[in-house]
Coordinates of C-alpha atoms in Angstrom, one line a residue:
M1 CA 64.8 133.4 -24.3
L2 CA 64.7 134.1 -20.8
V3 CA 66.7 130.5 -20.2
P4 CA 70.1 131.8 -20.8
I5 CA 69.5 134.6 -18.0
F6 CA 68.3 132.0 -15.7
N7 CA 70.9 129.8 -16.9
G8 CA 73.8 132.1 -16.6
L9 CA 73.0 134.8 -14.7
V10 CA 70.7 133.5 -11.4
A11 CA 72.4 132.0 -8.6
Q12 CA 72.4 128.0 -8.3
D13 CA 70.6 128.0 -5.7
S14 CA 67.9 130.5 -6.3
A15 CA 64.6 128.7 -7.4
L16 CA 64.5 130.4 -10.8
H17 CA 67.9 129.0 -12.0
V18 CA 67.6 126.9 -14.6
P19 CA 70.6 123.8 -14.6
D20 CA 73.0 122.9 -17.5
H21 CA 71.0 119.7 -18.0
L22 CA 67.5 121.5 -18.8
V23 CA 68.9 123.8 -21.4
P24 CA 69.2 120.9 -24.0
L25 CA 65.9 119.7 -23.1
L26 CA 64.4 122.9 -23.6
G27 CA 65.8 123.5 -26.8
K28 CA 64.4 119.9 -27.6
Y29 CA 61.1 121.3 -26.8
L30 CA 61.3 124.2 -28.9
C31 CA 62.6 122.1 -32.1
F32 CA 59.5 120.0 -31.8
A33 CA 57.4 123.7 -31.2
L34 CA 58.7 124.0 -34.7
L35 CA 57.8 120.8 -36.1
A36 CA 54.7 121.1 -35.5
L37 CA 54.1 124.2 -36.9
S38 CA 55.0 123.1 -39.6
V39 CA 52.0 120.3 -39.8
D40 CA 49.9 122.9 -38.7
L41 CA 50.7 125.2 -41.8
I42 CA 49.7 122.0 -44.2
W43 CA 46.8 120.5 -41.6
G44 CA 45.5 123.6 -40.1
F45 CA 45.3 126.0 -43.4
C46 CA 45.6 123.5 -46.2
G47 CA 43.7 120.7 -44.9
I48 CA 46.7 118.4 -45.5
L49 CA 46.6 115.5 -42.8
S50 CA 49.9 114.3 -43.2
L51 CA 50.9 111.1 -40.8
G52 CA 54.4 110.9 -42.3
H53 CA 56.5 114.5 -41.0
G54 CA 58.8 112.9 -39.5
A55 CA 60.4 111.6 -42.4
F56 CA 61.5 115.5 -43.2
F57 CA 62.5 116.1 -39.5
A58 CA 64.7 112.9 -40.0
L59 CA 66.1 113.6 -42.9
G60 CA 67.5 117.2 -41.5
G61 CA 68.4 115.9 -39.0
Y62 CA 71.1 113.1 -41.0
A63 CA 71.4 116.2 -43.1
M64 CA 73.2 118.2 -39.6
G65 CA 74.3 114.2 -38.1
M66 CA 76.7 114.1 -41.5
Y67 CA 78.0 117.0 -40.6
L68 CA 79.1 116.2 -37.1
M69 CA 80.7 113.2 -37.9
R70 CA 82.8 114.6 -40.6
Q71 CA 83.7 117.1 -37.7
V72 CA 84.9 114.1 -35.7
G73 CA 87.9 113.6 -37.6
S74 CA 90.7 111.7 -36.5
R75 CA 89.8 111.8 -32.8
G76 CA 87.0 108.9 -33.7
V77 CA 87.6 105.2 -31.9
Y78 CA 89.0 104.3 -35.2
A79 CA 90.9 107.6 -35.6
H80 CA 90.7 107.6 -39.4
P81 CA 91.2 111.2 -40.4
V82 CA 88.0 111.1 -43.4
L83 CA 85.6 108.2 -43.0
P84 CA 83.3 108.0 -39.6
D85 CA 83.9 104.9 -37.2
F86 CA 81.0 103.0 -38.4
M87 CA 82.2 103.2 -42.1
V88 CA 85.6 101.9 -41.0
F89 CA 83.6 98.8 -38.6
L90 CA 81.6 97.8 -41.8
N91 CA 84.8 98.0 -44.2
W92 CA 83.9 100.5 -46.1
Q93 CA 87.0 101.7 -48.0
E94 CA 85.8 105.1 -49.6
L95 CA 83.5 107.8 -48.5
P96 CA 79.9 107.6 -50.4
W97 CA 79.7 110.5 -53.2
F98 CA 76.0 111.3 -51.6
W99 CA 79.0 112.1 -48.1
Y100 CA 80.7 114.8 -50.4
G101 CA 80.9 118.3 -49.2
S102 CA 79.5 117.1 -46.1
D103 CA 82.2 118.8 -43.9
I104 CA 81.6 122.0 -44.8
F105 CA 79.0 123.9 -42.8
P106 CA 77.1 126.0 -45.7
I107 CA 76.6 122.9 -48.0
A108 CA 75.2 120.9 -44.7
V109 CA 72.8 123.4 -44.3
L110 CA 71.8 123.4 -47.7
M111 CA 71.3 120.0 -47.5
V112 CA 69.1 120.5 -44.2
V113 CA 66.4 122.1 -46.4
L114 CA 67.2 120.3 -49.6
A115 CA 66.5 116.7 -48.5
P116 CA 63.1 117.0 -47.5
G117 CA 62.2 119.5 -49.8
I118 CA 63.1 117.1 -52.5
L119 CA 61.3 114.5 -50.9
A120 CA 58.3 117.0 -50.6
L121 CA 58.2 117.9 -53.9
A122 CA 58.7 114.1 -55.4
F123 CA 55.8 112.9 -53.0
G124 CA 53.9 116.1 -53.7
W125 CA 54.3 116.1 -57.3
F126 CA 52.5 112.5 -58.0
A127 CA 49.9 112.5 -54.7
F128 CA 48.3 116.3 -55.7
R129 CA 48.7 115.4 -59.5
S130 CA 46.7 112.3 -59.1
R131 CA 44.5 114.2 -56.7
V132 CA 44.6 111.7 -53.9
T133 CA 42.9 113.5 -50.4
G134 CA 42.0 112.5 -47.2
V135 CA 42.6 109.6 -45.4
Y136 CA 44.3 107.9 -48.8
L137 CA 46.7 110.7 -47.6
S138 CA 47.4 110.2 -44.9
I139 CA 48.0 106.2 -45.7
I140 CA 50.4 107.1 -48.5
T141 CA 52.5 109.4 -46.5
Q142 CA 52.6 106.6 -43.4
A143 CA 53.7 104.5 -45.6
M144 CA 56.7 106.8 -47.0
T145 CA 57.9 107.5 -43.3
F146 CA 57.6 103.8 -42.4
A147 CA 59.6 102.3 -46.2
L148 CA 62.4 105.1 -45.0
M149 CA 62.5 103.6 -41.8
L150 CA 63.1 100.4 -43.5
A151 CA 66.0 101.7 -45.4
F152 CA 67.7 103.6 -43.1
F153 CA 68.3 100.6 -40.9
R154 CA 70.3 98.6 -43.3
N155 CA 74.1 99.2 -43.3
D156 CA 74.3 99.4 -46.6
M157 CA 73.1 102.7 -46.7
G158 CA 75.5 104.8 -45.5
F159 CA 74.0 106.4 -42.6
G160 CA 75.2 104.1 -39.8
G161 CA 72.4 101.5 -39.8
N162 CA 70.4 100.2 -36.5
N163 CA 72.8 102.7 -34.3
G164 CA 72.4 105.9 -36.5
L165 CA 74.6 108.6 -36.1
T166 CA 76.4 109.5 -33.0
D167 CA 79.0 110.9 -31.2
F168 CA 79.3 114.1 -31.8
K169 CA 82.1 116.2 -31.1
D170 CA 82.2 119.9 -31.7
I171 CA 79.9 122.0 -34.4
L172 CA 81.4 124.8 -36.2
G173 CA 85.0 124.4 -33.9
F174 CA 82.4 124.8 -30.8
P175 CA 82.4 122.0 -28.5
L176 CA 79.4 120.4 -28.4
Q177 CA 79.2 119.4 -24.5
A178 CA 79.7 122.8 -23.3
G179 CA 77.1 124.6 -21.5
S180 CA 77.8 128.1 -23.6
T181 CA 77.4 126.1 -27.0
R182 CA 74.4 124.8 -25.7
L183 CA 72.9 128.3 -24.8
V184 CA 73.7 129.4 -28.2
L185 CA 71.6 126.4 -29.3
F186 CA 69.1 127.2 -27.4
V187 CA 69.1 130.8 -28.5
V188 CA 69.6 129.8 -32.3
S189 CA 66.4 127.0 -31.4
A190 CA 64.0 129.5 -30.4
I191 CA 64.9 132.2 -33.0
A192 CA 64.1 129.7 -35.7
L193 CA 60.8 128.8 -34.0
G194 CA 60.0 133.1 -33.8
L195 CA 61.2 133.2 -37.7
G196 CA 59.6 130.2 -38.9
Y197 CA 56.3 131.4 -36.7
L198 CA 56.4 134.5 -38.5
L199 CA 56.8 133.2 -41.9
C200 CA 53.9 131.1 -41.2
R201 CA 51.4 133.8 -40.4
W202 CA 52.6 135.9 -43.2
L203 CA 51.9 132.9 -45.2
V204 CA 48.2 132.3 -44.3
E205 CA 47.2 136.1 -43.5
S206 CA 48.1 136.8 -47.7
K207 CA 46.4 135.9 -51.1
F208 CA 48.4 132.6 -51.0
G209 CA 47.1 131.9 -47.2
K210 CA 43.4 132.6 -48.3
V211 CA 43.6 130.1 -51.1
L212 CA 45.0 127.7 -49.3
V213 CA 42.2 127.7 -46.7
A214 CA 39.7 127.9 -49.5
I215 CA 41.1 125.0 -50.4
R216 CA 40.5 123.0 -47.0
D217 CA 36.9 124.5 -47.1
A218 CA 36.2 123.4 -50.5
E219 CA 38.9 121.7 -53.2
N220 CA 36.7 121.2 -55.4
R221 CA 34.7 124.6 -55.8
T222 CA 38.1 126.4 -55.6
R223 CA 39.4 124.3 -58.7
F224 CA 36.4 125.4 -60.5
L225 CA 36.9 128.8 -59.7
G226 CA 40.0 128.4 -62.0
Y227 CA 43.0 128.3 -59.0
R228 CA 46.2 125.8 -59.8
V229 CA 44.9 123.9 -56.6
E230 CA 47.7 121.2 -57.2
R231 CA 50.4 123.9 -57.1
Y232 CA 49.2 125.7 -54.2
K233 CA 49.4 122.2 -51.7
L234 CA 52.3 121.0 -53.4
T235 CA 53.8 124.8 -52.3
V236 CA 53.1 125.2 -48.8
F237 CA 53.7 121.3 -49.2
I238 CA 57.1 121.8 -49.7
I239 CA 57.6 125.0 -47.0
S240 CA 56.1 122.6 -44.5
A241 CA 58.7 120.2 -45.3
M242 CA 62.1 122.0 -45.2
L243 CA 60.6 124.0 -42.0
A244 CA 60.2 120.1 -40.4
G245 CA 63.6 119.8 -42.1
L246 CA 65.3 122.2 -40.2
A247 CA 64.0 121.5 -36.8
G248 CA 65.6 118.5 -37.1
A249 CA 68.7 120.1 -37.8
L250 CA 68.8 121.5 -34.7
Y251 CA 67.5 118.7 -33.2
V252 CA 70.1 116.5 -33.7
P253 CA 73.4 118.7 -32.0
Q254 CA 71.5 119.1 -28.7
V255 CA 70.5 115.4 -28.3
G256 CA 73.6 114.3 -30.0
I257 CA 71.8 111.6 -32.1
I258 CA 70.0 110.9 -34.8
N259 CA 68.6 107.0 -35.8
P260 CA 66.0 105.7 -37.9
G261 CA 63.8 105.7 -35.3
E262 CA 63.4 109.1 -35.8
F263 CA 61.5 107.9 -38.9
A264 CA 58.7 105.5 -37.0
P265 CA 55.3 106.2 -38.1
E266 CA 54.2 106.8 -34.2
N267 CA 56.6 110.1 -33.7
S268 CA 54.4 111.7 -37.1
I269 CA 51.4 110.6 -35.3
E270 CA 52.4 112.0 -32.2
I271 CA 53.1 115.7 -33.9
V272 CA 49.3 115.6 -35.1
I273 CA 48.6 115.1 -31.9
W274 CA 50.2 117.9 -30.3
V275 CA 48.7 120.4 -33.1
A276 CA 45.3 118.7 -31.9
V277 CA 46.0 119.5 -27.9
G278 CA 46.8 123.2 -28.7
G279 CA 44.8 124.1 -31.5
R280 CA 44.4 123.1 -34.9
G281 CA 44.4 126.0 -37.1
T282 CA 46.0 128.5 -34.9
L283 CA 49.9 128.4 -35.4
A284 CA 50.8 129.3 -32.0
G285 CA 48.3 126.5 -30.7
A286 CA 50.2 123.9 -32.2
I287 CA 53.4 125.6 -30.7
L288 CA 51.9 125.3 -27.3
G289 CA 50.4 122.3 -27.6
A290 CA 54.2 120.9 -28.3
L291 CA 55.4 122.2 -25.7
V292 CA 52.7 120.9 -23.1
V293 CA 52.6 117.4 -24.4
N294 CA 56.3 116.8 -24.5
A295 CA 56.3 118.8 -20.8
G296 CA 53.9 116.1 -20.0
K297 CA 55.7 113.7 -21.3
T298 CA 59.1 114.1 -19.9
W299 CA 57.3 113.9 -16.9
F300 CA 55.7 110.6 -17.4
T301 CA 58.3 109.2 -18.9
G302 CA 59.9 109.8 -15.4
A303 CA 57.4 108.6 -13.2
L304 CA 55.1 106.8 -14.8
P305 CA 57.3 105.1 -18.1
E306 CA 54.7 102.3 -19.0
F307 CA 51.5 104.1 -18.7
W308 CA 52.5 107.2 -21.2
L309 CA 50.7 106.0 -24.3
F310 CA 47.7 105.2 -22.7
A311 CA 48.1 108.9 -21.3
L312 CA 48.9 110.2 -24.9
G313 CA 45.8 108.5 -26.3
G314 CA 43.9 109.6 -23.5
L315 CA 44.6 113.4 -24.1
F316 CA 43.7 112.7 -27.7
V317 CA 40.3 111.2 -26.8
F318 CA 39.8 113.9 -24.3
V319 CA 40.8 116.8 -27.2
T320 CA 38.8 115.2 -30.3
L321 CA 35.7 115.1 -27.8
L322 CA 35.5 117.5 -25.0
M323 CA 37.7 120.2 -27.2
P324 CA 37.7 120.1 -30.8
R325 CA 39.4 123.2 -30.9
G326 CA 42.1 122.1 -29.0
I327 CA 43.7 124.5 -25.6
L328 CA 44.1 127.8 -28.0
G329 CA 40.4 127.3 -29.3
T330 CA 38.8 126.7 -26.4
G331 CA 40.1 129.2 -24.4
Q332 CA 40.0 131.9 -27.2
E333 CA 36.1 130.9 -27.5
L334 CA 35.5 131.0 -23.6
W335 CA 37.5 134.6 -23.4
D336 CA 34.3 135.6 -26.5
R337 CA 31.8 134.1 -24.5
M338 CA 32.7 136.3 -21.2
R339 CA 33.4 139.2 -23.2
Q340 CA 29.5 138.9 -24.7
R341 CA 27.8 138.4 -21.5
S342 CA 30.4 141.7 -19.6
Q343 CA 28.8 143.8 -22.8
L344 CA 25.0 142.2 -22.3
H345 CA 25.6 143.2 -18.6
Q346 CA 26.7 146.9 -19.6
A347 CA 24.0 147.4 -22.1
A348 CA 20.7 146.2 -20.0
P349 CA 21.3 149.4 -17.2
A350 CA 21.5 151.5 -20.4
T351 CA 18.6 149.8 -21.6
S352 CA 16.4 149.9 -18.5
Q353 CA 17.2 153.7 -18.2
A354 CA 16.4 154.4 -21.9
A355 CA 12.7 153.0 -21.2
E356 CA 12.3 154.8 -18.0

């Protein structure tokens, strides 16, 4: 939250000044942190390893992208008052039914959470009722996002095909390229991340969260105790998908584009790496992992772009073998050991004095 201060109030020649071009980049990191938080909610506390959460992120992004495209109106290349440029180029004669209402902001916001939520409901209903778990569930989620990627690449889907949705002008009447708009989007992303964290923290500390942990550690025993395991898993899966969709919606206006590449399975795998690096089952660790890995990615892809995937894979192997609890979990473990040693050292003199 200090970024707006360092950007607007600190002199440009100061070392603390945050340049304008860094504001949307940092805002993008916050969106990724919210996305990682959504994965940690289901993986860290319920044991659902989703390798397809990029699909929910992309659906939320497309819902926002549709709104932004409708705001362009006659300012587009083809100056059509209703149809986006790519539809005019592809000789579409009218707006598809699923684009109706996309120019109304409240409806667009509703679709941001409804689209991924409905997909999660449909997918989870069949998967969890069939008691698909473990690696099989992970593979199915990956197949889901891959299928959606192939579908959205098609021009006849009505979402811009390979190019996706881009060339946005403004949001709620404010130009997206304006520095003030970028700052507001950053602040909104930070608030969304904070509220998302509080929601997840409240969920995992409630009775609902305790049941989720029981399902993670002993699903069959939890079922035998009378809990409707499928309902718990479906509920948390839908909540997680909606959080991912919200992250995608905040991501799109800050980067200026959404295309089928966001559905790519490797993106979903990378999200899991963020959570593993930061610390699975900690919530705060997921946020930390997303920020650290993506900051490293920005530097690495600028300095040594051809080695980034090797570095990412090496980081995952390193964390898995030497830091299985992630950065936050390992740090907490070391702190606990240091505190125990300190307590033992303090207790030793008292013991020797009592013996004398």
